[in-house]
Structure formats: C-alpha cells, structure tokens
PDB file of C-alpha atoms in Angstrom:
ATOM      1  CA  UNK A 257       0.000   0.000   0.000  1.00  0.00           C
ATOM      2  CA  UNK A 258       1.458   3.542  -1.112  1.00  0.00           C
ATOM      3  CA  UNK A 259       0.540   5.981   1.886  1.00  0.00           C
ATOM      4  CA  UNK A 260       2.701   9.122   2.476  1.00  0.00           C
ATOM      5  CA  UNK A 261       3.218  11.145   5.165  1.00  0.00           C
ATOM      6  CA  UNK A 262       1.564  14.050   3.633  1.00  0.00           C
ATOM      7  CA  UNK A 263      -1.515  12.215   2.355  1.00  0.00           C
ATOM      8  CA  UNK A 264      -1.682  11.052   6.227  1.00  0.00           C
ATOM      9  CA  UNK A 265      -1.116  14.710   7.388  1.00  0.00           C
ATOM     10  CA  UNK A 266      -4.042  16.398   4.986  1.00  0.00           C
ATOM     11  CA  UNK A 267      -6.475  13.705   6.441  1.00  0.00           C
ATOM     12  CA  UNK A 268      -6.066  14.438   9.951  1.00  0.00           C
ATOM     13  CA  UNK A 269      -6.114  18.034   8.888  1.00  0.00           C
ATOM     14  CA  UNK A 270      -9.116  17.763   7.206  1.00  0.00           C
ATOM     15  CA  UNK A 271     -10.626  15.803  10.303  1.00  0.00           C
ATOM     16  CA  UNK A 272      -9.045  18.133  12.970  1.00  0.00           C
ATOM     17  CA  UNK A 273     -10.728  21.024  11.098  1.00  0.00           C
ATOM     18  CA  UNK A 274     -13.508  19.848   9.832  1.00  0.00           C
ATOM     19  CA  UNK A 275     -13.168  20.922   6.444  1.00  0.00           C
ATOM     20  CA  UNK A 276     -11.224  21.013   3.173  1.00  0.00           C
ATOM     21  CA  UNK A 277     -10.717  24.755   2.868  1.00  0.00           C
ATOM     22  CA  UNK A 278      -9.521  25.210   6.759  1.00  0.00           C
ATOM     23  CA  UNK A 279      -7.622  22.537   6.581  1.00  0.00           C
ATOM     24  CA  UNK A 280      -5.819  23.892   3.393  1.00  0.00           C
ATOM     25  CA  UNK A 281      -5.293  27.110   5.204  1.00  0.00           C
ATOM     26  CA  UNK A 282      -3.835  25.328   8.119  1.00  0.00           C
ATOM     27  CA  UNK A 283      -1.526  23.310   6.171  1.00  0.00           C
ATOM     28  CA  UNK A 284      -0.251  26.391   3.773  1.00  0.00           C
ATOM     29  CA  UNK A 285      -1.783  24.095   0.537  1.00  0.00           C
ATOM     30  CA  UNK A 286      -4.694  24.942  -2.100  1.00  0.00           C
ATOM     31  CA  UNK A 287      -7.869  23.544  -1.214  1.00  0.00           C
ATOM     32  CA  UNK A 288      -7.076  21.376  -4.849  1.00  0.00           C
ATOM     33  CA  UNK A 289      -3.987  20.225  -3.473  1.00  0.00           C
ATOM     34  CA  UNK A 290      -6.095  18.699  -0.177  1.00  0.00           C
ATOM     35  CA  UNK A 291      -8.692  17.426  -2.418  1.00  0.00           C
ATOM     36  CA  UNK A 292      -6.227  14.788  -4.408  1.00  0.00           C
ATOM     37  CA  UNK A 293      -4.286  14.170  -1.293  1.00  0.00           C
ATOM     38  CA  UNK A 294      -7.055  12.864   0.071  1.00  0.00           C
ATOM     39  CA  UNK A 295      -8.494  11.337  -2.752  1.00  0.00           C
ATOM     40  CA  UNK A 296      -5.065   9.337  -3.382  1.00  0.00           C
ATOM     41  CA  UNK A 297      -5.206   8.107   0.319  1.00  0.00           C
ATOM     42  CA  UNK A 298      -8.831   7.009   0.056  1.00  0.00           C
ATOM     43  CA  UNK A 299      -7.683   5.201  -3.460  1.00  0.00           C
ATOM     44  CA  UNK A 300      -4.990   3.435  -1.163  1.00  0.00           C
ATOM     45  CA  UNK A 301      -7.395   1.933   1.583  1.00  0.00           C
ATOM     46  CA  UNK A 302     -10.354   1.690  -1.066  1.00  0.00           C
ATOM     47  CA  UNK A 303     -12.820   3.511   1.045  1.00  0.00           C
ATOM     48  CA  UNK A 304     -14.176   6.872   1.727  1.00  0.00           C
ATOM     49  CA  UNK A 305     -12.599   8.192   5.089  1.00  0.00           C
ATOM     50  CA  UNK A 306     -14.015  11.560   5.216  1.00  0.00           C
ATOM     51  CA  UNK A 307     -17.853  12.801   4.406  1.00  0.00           C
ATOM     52  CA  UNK A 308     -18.209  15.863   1.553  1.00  0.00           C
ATOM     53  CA  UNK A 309     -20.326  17.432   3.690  1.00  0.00           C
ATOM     54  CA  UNK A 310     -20.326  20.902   5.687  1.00  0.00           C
ATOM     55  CA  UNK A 311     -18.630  20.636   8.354  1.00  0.00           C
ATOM     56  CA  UNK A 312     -16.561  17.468   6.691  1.00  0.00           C
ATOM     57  CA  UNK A 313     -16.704  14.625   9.259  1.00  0.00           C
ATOM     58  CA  UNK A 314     -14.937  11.289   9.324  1.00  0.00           C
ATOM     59  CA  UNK A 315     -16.742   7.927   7.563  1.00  0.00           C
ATOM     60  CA  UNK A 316     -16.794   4.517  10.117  1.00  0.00           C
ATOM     61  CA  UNK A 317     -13.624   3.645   8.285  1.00  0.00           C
ATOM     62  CA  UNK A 318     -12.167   7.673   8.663  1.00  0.00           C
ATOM     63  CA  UNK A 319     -12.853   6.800  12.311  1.00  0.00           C
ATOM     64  CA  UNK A 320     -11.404   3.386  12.795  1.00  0.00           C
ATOM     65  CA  UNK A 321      -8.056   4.549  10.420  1.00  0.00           C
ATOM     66  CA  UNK A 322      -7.449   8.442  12.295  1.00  0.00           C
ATOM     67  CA  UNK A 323      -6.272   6.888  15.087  1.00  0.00           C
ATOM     68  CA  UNK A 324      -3.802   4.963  13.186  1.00  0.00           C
ATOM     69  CA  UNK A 325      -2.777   8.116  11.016  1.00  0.00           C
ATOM     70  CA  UNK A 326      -2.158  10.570  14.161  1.00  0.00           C
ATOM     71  CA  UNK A 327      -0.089   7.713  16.053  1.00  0.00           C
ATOM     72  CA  UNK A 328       2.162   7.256  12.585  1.00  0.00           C
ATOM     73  CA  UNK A 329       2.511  10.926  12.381  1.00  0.00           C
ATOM     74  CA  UNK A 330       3.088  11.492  15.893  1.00  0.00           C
ATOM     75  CA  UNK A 331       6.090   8.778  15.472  1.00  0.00           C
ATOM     76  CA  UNK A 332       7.188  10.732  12.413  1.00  0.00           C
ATOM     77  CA  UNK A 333       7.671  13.484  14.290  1.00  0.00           C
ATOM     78  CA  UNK A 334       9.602  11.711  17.126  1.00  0.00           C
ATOM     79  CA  UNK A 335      11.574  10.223  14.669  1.00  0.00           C
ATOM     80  CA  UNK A 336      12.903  13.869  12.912  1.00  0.00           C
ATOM     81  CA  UNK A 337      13.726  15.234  16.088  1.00  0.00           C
ATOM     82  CA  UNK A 338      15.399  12.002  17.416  1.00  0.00           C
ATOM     83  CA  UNK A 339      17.626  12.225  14.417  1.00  0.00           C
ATOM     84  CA  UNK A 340      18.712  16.090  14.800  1.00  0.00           C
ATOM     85  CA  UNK A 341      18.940  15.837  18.379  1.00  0.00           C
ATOM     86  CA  UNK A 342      21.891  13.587  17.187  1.00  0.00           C
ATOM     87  CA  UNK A 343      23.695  16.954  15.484  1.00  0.00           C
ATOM     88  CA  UNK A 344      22.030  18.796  17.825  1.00  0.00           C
ATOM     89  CA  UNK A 345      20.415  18.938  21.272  1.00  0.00           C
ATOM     90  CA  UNK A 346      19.111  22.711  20.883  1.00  0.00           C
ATOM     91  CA  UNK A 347      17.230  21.528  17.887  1.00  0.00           C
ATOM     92  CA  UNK A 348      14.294  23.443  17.713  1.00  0.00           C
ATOM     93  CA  UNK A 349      10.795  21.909  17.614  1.00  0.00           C
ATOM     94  CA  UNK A 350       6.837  21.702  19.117  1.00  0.00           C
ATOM     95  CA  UNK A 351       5.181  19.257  20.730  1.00  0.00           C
ATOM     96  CA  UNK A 352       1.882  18.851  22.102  1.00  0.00           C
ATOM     97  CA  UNK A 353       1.208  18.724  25.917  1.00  0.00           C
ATOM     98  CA  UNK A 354      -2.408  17.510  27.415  1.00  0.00           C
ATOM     99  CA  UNK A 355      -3.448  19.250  30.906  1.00  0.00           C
ATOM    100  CA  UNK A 356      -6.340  18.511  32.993  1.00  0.00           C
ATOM    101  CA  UNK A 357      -8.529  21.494  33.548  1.00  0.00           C
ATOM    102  CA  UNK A 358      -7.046  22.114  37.302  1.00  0.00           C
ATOM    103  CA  UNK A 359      -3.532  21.731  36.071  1.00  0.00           C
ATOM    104  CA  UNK A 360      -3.996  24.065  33.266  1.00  0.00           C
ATOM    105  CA  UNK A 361      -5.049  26.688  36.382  1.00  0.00           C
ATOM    106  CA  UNK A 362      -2.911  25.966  39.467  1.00  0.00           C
ATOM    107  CA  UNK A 363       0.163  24.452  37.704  1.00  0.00           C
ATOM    108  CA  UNK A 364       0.695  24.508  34.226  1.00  0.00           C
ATOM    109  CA  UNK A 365       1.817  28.407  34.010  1.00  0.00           C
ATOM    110  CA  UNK A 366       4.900  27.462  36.710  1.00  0.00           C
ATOM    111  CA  UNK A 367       5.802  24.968  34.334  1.00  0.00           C
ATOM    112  CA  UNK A 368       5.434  26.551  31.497  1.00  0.00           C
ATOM    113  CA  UNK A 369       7.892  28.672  32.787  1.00  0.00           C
ATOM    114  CA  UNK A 370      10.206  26.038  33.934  1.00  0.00           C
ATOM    115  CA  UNK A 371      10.271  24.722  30.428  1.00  0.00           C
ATOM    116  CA  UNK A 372      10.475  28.339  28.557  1.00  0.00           C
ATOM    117  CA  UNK A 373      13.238  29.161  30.830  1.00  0.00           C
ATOM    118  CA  UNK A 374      15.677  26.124  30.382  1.00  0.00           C
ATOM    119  CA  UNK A 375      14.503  24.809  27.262  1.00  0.00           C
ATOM    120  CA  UNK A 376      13.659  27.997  24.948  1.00  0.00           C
ATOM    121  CA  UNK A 377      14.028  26.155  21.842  1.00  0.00           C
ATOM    122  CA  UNK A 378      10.770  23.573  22.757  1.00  0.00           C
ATOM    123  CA  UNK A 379       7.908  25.462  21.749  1.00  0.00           C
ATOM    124  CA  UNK A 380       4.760  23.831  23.874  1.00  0.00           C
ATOM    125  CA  UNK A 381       1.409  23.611  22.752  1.00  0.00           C
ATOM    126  CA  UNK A 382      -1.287  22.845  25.408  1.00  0.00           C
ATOM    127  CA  UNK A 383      -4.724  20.563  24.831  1.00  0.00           C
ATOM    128  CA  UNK A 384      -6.713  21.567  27.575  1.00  0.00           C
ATOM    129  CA  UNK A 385      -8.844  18.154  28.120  1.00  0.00           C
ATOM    130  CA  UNK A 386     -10.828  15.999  30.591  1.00  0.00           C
ATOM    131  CA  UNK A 387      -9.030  12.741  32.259  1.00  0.00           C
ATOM    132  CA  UNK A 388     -10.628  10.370  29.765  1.00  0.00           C
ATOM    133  CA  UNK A 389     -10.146  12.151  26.411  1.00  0.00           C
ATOM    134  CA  UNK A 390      -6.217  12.881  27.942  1.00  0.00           C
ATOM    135  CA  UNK A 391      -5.516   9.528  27.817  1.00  0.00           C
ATOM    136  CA  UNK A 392      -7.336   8.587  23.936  1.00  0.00           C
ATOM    137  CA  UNK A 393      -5.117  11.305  22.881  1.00  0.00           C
ATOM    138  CA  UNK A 394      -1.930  10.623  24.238  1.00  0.00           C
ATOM    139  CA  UNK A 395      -1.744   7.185  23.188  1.00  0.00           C
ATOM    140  CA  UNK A 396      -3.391   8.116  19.749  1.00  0.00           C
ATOM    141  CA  UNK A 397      -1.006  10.690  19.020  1.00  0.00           C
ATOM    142  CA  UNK A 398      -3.118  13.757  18.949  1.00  0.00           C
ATOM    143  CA  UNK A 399      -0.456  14.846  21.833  1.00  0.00           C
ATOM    144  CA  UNK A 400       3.151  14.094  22.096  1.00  0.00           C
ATOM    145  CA  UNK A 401       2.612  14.109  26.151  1.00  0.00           C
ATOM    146  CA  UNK A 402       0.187  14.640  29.101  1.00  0.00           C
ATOM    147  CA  UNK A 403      -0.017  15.297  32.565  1.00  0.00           C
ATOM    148  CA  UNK A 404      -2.448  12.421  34.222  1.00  0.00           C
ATOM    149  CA  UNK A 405      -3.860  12.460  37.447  1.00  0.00           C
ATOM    150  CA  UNK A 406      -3.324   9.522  39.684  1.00  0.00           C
ATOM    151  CA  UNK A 407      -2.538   6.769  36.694  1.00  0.00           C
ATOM    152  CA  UNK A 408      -2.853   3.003  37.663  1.00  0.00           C
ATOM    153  CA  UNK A 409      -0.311   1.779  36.767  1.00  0.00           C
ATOM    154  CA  UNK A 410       2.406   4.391  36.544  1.00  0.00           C
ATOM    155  CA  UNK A 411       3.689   4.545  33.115  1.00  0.00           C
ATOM    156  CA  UNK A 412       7.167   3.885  32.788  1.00  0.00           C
ATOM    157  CA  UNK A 413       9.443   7.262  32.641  1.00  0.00           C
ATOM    158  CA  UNK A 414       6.381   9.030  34.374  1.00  0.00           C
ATOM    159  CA  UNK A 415       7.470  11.740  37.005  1.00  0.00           C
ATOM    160  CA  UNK A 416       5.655  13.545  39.446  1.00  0.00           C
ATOM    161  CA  UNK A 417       5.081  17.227  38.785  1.00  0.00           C
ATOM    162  CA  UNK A 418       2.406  18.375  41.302  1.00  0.00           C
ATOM    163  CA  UNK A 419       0.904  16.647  44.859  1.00  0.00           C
ATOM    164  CA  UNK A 420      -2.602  17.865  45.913  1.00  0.00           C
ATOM    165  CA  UNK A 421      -5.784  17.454  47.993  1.00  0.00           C
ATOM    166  CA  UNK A 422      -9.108  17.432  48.533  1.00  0.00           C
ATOM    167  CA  UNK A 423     -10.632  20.751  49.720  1.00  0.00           C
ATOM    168  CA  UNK A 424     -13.902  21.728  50.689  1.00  0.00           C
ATOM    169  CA  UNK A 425     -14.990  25.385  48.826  1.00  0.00           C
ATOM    170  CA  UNK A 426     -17.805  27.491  50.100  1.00  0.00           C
ATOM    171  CA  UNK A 427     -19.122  31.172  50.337  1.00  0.00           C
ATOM    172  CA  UNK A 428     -16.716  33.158  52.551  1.00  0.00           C
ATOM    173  CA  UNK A 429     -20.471  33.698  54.599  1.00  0.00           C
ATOM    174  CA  UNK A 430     -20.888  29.838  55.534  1.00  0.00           C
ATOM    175  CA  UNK A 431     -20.303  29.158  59.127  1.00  0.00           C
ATOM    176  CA  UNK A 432     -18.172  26.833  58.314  1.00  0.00           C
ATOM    177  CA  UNK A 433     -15.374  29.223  56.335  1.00  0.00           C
ATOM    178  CA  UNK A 434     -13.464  30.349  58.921  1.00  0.00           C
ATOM    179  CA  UNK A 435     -12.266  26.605  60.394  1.00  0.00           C
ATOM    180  CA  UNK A 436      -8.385  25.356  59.888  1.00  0.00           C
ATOM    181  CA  UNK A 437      -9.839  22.058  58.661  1.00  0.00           C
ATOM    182  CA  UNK A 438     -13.495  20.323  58.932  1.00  0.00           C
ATOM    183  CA  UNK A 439     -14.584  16.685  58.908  1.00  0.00           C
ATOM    184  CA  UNK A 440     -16.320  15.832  55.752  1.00  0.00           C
ATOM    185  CA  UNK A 441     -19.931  14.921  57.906  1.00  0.00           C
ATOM    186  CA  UNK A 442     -19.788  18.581  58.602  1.00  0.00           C
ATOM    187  CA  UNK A 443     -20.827  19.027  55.346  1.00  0.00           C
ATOM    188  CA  UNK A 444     -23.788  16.476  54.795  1.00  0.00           C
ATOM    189  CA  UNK A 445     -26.502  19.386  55.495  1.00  0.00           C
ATOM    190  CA  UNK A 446     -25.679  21.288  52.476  1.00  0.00           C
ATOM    191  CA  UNK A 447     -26.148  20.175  49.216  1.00  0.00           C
ATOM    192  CA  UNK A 448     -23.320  18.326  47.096  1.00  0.00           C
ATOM    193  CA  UNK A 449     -22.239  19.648  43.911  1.00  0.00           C
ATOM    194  CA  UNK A 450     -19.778  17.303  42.442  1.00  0.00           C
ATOM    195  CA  UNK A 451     -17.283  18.235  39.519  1.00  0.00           C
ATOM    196  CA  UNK A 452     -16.039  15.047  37.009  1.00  0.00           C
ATOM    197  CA  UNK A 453     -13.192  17.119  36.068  1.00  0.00           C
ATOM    198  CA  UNK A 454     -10.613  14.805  37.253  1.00  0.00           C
ATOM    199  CA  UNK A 455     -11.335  14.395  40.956  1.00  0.00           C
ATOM    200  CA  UNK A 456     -14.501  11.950  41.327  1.00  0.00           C
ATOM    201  CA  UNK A 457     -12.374   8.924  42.030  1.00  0.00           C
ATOM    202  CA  UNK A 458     -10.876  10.780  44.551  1.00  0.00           C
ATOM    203  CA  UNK A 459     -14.116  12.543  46.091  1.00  0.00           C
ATOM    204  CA  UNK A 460     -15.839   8.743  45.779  1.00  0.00           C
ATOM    205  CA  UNK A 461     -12.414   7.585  48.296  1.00  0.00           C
ATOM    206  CA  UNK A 462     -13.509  10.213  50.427  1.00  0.00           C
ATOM    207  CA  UNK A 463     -16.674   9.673  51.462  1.00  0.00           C
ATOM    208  CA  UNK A 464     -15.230   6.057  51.251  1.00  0.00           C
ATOM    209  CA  UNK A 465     -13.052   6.855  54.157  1.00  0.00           C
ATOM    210  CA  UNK A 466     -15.302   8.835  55.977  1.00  0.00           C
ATOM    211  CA  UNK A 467     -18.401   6.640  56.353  1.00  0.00           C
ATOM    212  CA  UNK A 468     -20.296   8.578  54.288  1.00  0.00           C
ATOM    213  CA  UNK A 469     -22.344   7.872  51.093  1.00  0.00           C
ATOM    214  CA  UNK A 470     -21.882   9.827  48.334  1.00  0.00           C
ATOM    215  CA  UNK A 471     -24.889  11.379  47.281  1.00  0.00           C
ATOM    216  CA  UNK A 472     -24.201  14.382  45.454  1.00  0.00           C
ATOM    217  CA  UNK A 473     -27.476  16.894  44.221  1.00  0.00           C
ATOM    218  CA  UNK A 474     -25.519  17.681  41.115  1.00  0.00           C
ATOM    219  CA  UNK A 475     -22.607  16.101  38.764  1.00  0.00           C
ATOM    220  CA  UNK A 476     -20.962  19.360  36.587  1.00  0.00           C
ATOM    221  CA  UNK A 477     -18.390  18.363  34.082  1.00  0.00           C
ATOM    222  CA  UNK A 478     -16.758  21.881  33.975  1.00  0.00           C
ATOM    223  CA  UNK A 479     -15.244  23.479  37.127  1.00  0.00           C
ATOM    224  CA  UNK A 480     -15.996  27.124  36.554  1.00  0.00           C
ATOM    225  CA  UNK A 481     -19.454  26.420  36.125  1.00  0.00           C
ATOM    226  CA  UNK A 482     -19.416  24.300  39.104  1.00  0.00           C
ATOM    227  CA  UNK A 483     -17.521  27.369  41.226  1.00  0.00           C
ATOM    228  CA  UNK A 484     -20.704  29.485  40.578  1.00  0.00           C
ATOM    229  CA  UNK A 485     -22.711  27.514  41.563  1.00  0.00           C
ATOM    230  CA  UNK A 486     -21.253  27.644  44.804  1.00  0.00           C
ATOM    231  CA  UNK A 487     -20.605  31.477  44.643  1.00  0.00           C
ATOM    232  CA  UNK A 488     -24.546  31.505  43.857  1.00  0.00           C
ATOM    233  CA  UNK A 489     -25.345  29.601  47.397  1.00  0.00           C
ATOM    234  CA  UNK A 490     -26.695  26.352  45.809  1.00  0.00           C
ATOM    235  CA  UNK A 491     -24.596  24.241  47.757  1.00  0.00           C
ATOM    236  CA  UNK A 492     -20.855  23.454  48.134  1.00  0.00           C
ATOM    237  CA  UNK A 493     -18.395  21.122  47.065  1.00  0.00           C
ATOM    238  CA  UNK A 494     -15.182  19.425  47.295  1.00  0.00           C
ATOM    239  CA  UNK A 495     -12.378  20.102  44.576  1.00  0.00           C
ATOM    240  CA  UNK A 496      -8.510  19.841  44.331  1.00  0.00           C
ATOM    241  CA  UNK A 497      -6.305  22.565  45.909  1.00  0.00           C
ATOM    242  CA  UNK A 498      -5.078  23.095  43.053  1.00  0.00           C
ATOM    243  CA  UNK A 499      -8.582  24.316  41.739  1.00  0.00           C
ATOM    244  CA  UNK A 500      -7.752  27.326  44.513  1.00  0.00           C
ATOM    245  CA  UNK A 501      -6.571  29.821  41.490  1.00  0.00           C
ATOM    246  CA  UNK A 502      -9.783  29.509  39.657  1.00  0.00           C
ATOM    247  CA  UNK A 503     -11.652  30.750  42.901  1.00  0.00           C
ATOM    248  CA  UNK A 504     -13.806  34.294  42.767  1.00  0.00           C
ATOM    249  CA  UNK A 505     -13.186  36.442  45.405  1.00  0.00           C
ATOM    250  CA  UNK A 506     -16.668  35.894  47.432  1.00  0.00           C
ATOM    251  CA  UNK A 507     -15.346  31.495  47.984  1.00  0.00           C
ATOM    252  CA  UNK A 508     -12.602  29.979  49.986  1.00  0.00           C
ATOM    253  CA  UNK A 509     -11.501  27.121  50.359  1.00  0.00           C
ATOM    254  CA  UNK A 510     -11.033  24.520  53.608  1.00  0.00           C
ATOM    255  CA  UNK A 511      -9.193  21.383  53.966  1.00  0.00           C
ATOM    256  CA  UNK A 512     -11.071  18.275  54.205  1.00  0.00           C
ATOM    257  CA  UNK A 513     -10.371  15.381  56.648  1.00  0.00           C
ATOM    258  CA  UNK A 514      -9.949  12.203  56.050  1.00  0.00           C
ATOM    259  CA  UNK A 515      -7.110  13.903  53.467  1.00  0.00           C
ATOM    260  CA  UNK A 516      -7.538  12.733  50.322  1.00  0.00           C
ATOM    261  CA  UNK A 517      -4.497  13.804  48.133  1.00  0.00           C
ATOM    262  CA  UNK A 518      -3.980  13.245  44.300  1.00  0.00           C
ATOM    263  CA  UNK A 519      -0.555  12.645  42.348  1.00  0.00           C
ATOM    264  CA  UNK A 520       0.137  14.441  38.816  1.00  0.00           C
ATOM    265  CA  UNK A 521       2.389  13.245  36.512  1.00  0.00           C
ATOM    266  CA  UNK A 522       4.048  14.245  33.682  1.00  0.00           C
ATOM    267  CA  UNK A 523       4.578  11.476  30.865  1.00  0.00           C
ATOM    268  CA  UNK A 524       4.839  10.530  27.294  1.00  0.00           C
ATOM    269  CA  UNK A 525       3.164   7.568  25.489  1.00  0.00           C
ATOM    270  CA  UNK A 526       2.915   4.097  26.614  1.00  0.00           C
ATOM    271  CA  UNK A 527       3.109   2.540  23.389  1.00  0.00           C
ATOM    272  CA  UNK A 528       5.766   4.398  21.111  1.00  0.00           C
ATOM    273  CA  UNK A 529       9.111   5.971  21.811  1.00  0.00           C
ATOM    274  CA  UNK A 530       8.893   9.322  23.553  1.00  0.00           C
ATOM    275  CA  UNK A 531       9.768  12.362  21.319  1.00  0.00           C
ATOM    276  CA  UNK A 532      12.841  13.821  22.184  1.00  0.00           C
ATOM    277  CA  UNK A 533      11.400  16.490  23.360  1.00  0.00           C
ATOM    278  CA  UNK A 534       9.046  15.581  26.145  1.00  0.00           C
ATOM    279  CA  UNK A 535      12.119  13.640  27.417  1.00  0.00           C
ATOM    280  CA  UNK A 536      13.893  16.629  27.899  1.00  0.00           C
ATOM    281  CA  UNK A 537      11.479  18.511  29.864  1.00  0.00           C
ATOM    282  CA  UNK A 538      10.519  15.636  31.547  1.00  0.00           C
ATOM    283  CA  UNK A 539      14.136  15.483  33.127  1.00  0.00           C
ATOM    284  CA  UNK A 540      13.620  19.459  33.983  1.00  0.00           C
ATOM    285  CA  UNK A 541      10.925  18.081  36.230  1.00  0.00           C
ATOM    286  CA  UNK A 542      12.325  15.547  37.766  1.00  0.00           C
ATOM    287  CA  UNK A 543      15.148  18.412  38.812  1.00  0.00           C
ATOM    288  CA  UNK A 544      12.844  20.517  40.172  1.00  0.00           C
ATOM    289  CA  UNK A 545      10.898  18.240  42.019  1.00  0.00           C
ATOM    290  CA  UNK A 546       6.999  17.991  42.385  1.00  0.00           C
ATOM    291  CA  UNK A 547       4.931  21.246  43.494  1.00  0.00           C
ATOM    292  CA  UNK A 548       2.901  20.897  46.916  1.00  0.00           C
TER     293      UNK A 548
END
C-alpha cells in the first residue's frame, strides 16, 4: 500500500478542522492540493474516510483509520527530532502537551515557565482536556505528552510534577469558612455539587473513608461552572487545591479530613518511543521536584 506522510497529514487536517478549505489554510496548501491528497489516500485503503459534507466529518472507516494516522505521524515526528537531536540537542521543535482542567489553572503556568526558561528552543502547545479524552489522545497521538492524574499503573518514565488534595470550597459567609480544617460529615446538610473534572475517584475515596455515602445533588463536568454555583449559594463542594486559582473572590476554600491527596504526573506515550522532546522537559521536572 502507497501511503505518504503528507496524504496522512491532509487527512487528519481535514478531520481536525472539519473541512477542506480550513484545513488547506492550516496546512499552507490549495484547497485542490487537499482534495487529491485525500483522494489518493482514500484510493490506497479503497474507502471513503471523510464525508463531503459541511462541516466534513470522518466515515466509520475515517474513524477506525485516524487513530492509526495521528499515532504514525506522531512517530514521524519523534523520529525527525530524534535524528537532529543527534547533530544537535538545541534543535528546535513543538510538541503537544495535554493538561487537565485544574492543572492548566494551578500548575501549568509554573511549568510553562520552567520549560520556557531552560529549554527555549521547545515550543509547547497545550490541549486543555478531561481525564478520559487525555488519555485517547496521548496514546493516539493527537499529543506528544500529558499530565495524568493519579494513573494506575504508573507509566514507565512518568514523574511527578504536582501533589494535591481534597478541599472543601464554600461562600466566605458559611459558618463553616473560617475553620483550619473540617470533617467531611460537617458538610452532609448542604447540598453536594460534584465536579467530574478529574477528581470523582478521589471525592468517591472520600466519602469512602469517611463513612459517608456519596450522594451528590448535582454532577458538573466543567469546574468554573461548578464554582458558581457555589458562589450563587446552591450548595458546596469538594475540589482539588489546586482548583484554589480559579476561585472568585466571594469562595474559599477549607481542607477536608480524612485527606484525600492526588498525584500528577508528567509522561509521554505508553506505546511508542517518547519524542525527544518531552524527554527533555521531563528530566527538567524531575530536577525541580513535584509542586505541593
């Protein structure tokens, strides 16, 4: 089968942007130039892999082959920067990091300045993402590496860039805002509003160790919609210190006992070589140690 690199590239493109002409812009090509690209690629796997339609959209076998195309580009990538890392380590180059929403706030602007500091020549591109699409794209290529929150098991090469725990955040008028620390019972006669950003496992432990069952009155996928819901007085909830940067000024936040803390790490993919790249700052990391 004759498939380039560029035929792959235009198809993820095409997917990514979810159409022919944005894609073209993206790429620097004419919108004729995508066309037979793709067109040639489909010829090659004998099937259709992306819908004429507005927005384009991938066909069942433009789904089952994308994954395929961003991993073999992804290790294309690797692969150049491997080989001028070898005539030079200063090489310059991208790659793409993944961040869960309360890294992106809390931690993710001291590294960035960890990594733009000792490793100018990386230029790093954040996907902002939820635990379970962070993992679908690390190992599918769409990103080069990720930070992942308390990963069973510990990929190899993984290192630690952040420790945090569970904290209890509530109007700075609750009776309960003022306290060093609070039992998580104190809580079970206001309502529960529970975030599945990346800390449910952890807030299910909780209750876990506390004796408590977890009942919460509301499940809210994104944390700044969750935070004003608090700040409007419809209950509190329980989120990672880390979350503490994203709080308005009318919240605080309280630690929660039992402690329940969380581990971040930084890694690359499980199933290819790591670019070059997220090796290097990586090892940056692991000099700097994990943030508390």
């Amino acid at each position: 089968m004759d498939v380039t690199l560029r035929q792959l590239n235009v198809f993820v493109a095409i997917a990514d942007h979810r159409g022919f002409g944005t894609a073209a812009a993206a790429l620097g090509m004419s919108q004729s130039s995508v066309s037979h690209s793709l067109a040639s690629l489909e010829r090659a796997v004998r099937g259709e892999l992306m819908r004429r339609t507005a927005p384009a959209g991938p066909t069942p076998l433009g789904d089952a082959l994308l994954p395929h195309a961003r991993a073999t580009l992804a290790a294309a990538r690797a692969f150049a920067a491997a080989a001028a890392a070898r005539h030079d380590t200063a090489a310059e180059g991208a790659i793409t990091v993944a961040v869960p929403p309360t890294a992106a706030h809390g931690l993710l602007p001291r590294l960035l300045r960890l990594w733009r500091d000792n490793a100018p020549h990386v230029e790093i591109r954040i996907f902002e993402g939820f635990a379970e699409e962070i993992t679908q794209w690390l190992e599918s290529g769409t990103v080069d590496a990720a930070i992942l929150i308390d990963p069973d098991p510990v990929p190899r090469g993984a290192v630690p860039v952040a420790t945090d725990a569970l904290e209890a955040v509530m109007r700075g008028d609750h009776p309960l805002a003022g306290e060093d620390s609070i039992a998580l019972a104190d809580l079970l006669d206001d309502p529960l509003l529970a975030t599945t950003s990346g800390a449910e496992s952890q807030l299910r432990e909780l209750h876990a160790l506390a004796g408590v069952p977890y009942r919460p009155t509301q499940h809210i996928r994104e944390l700044g919609t969750l935070l004003c819901m608090v700040e409007a007085g419809l209950g509190v909830a329980v989120v990672p210190s880390l979350a503490g940067s994203m709080l308005p000024g009318g919240l605080t936040l309280v630690p929660v006992l039992p402690r329940v803390e969380r581990r971040l790490l930084l890694t690359g993919p499980a199933t290819r070589p790591w670019h070059p790249h997220v090796t290097a700052i990586r090892d940056l990391c692991r000099e700097t140690g994990p943030a508390t």
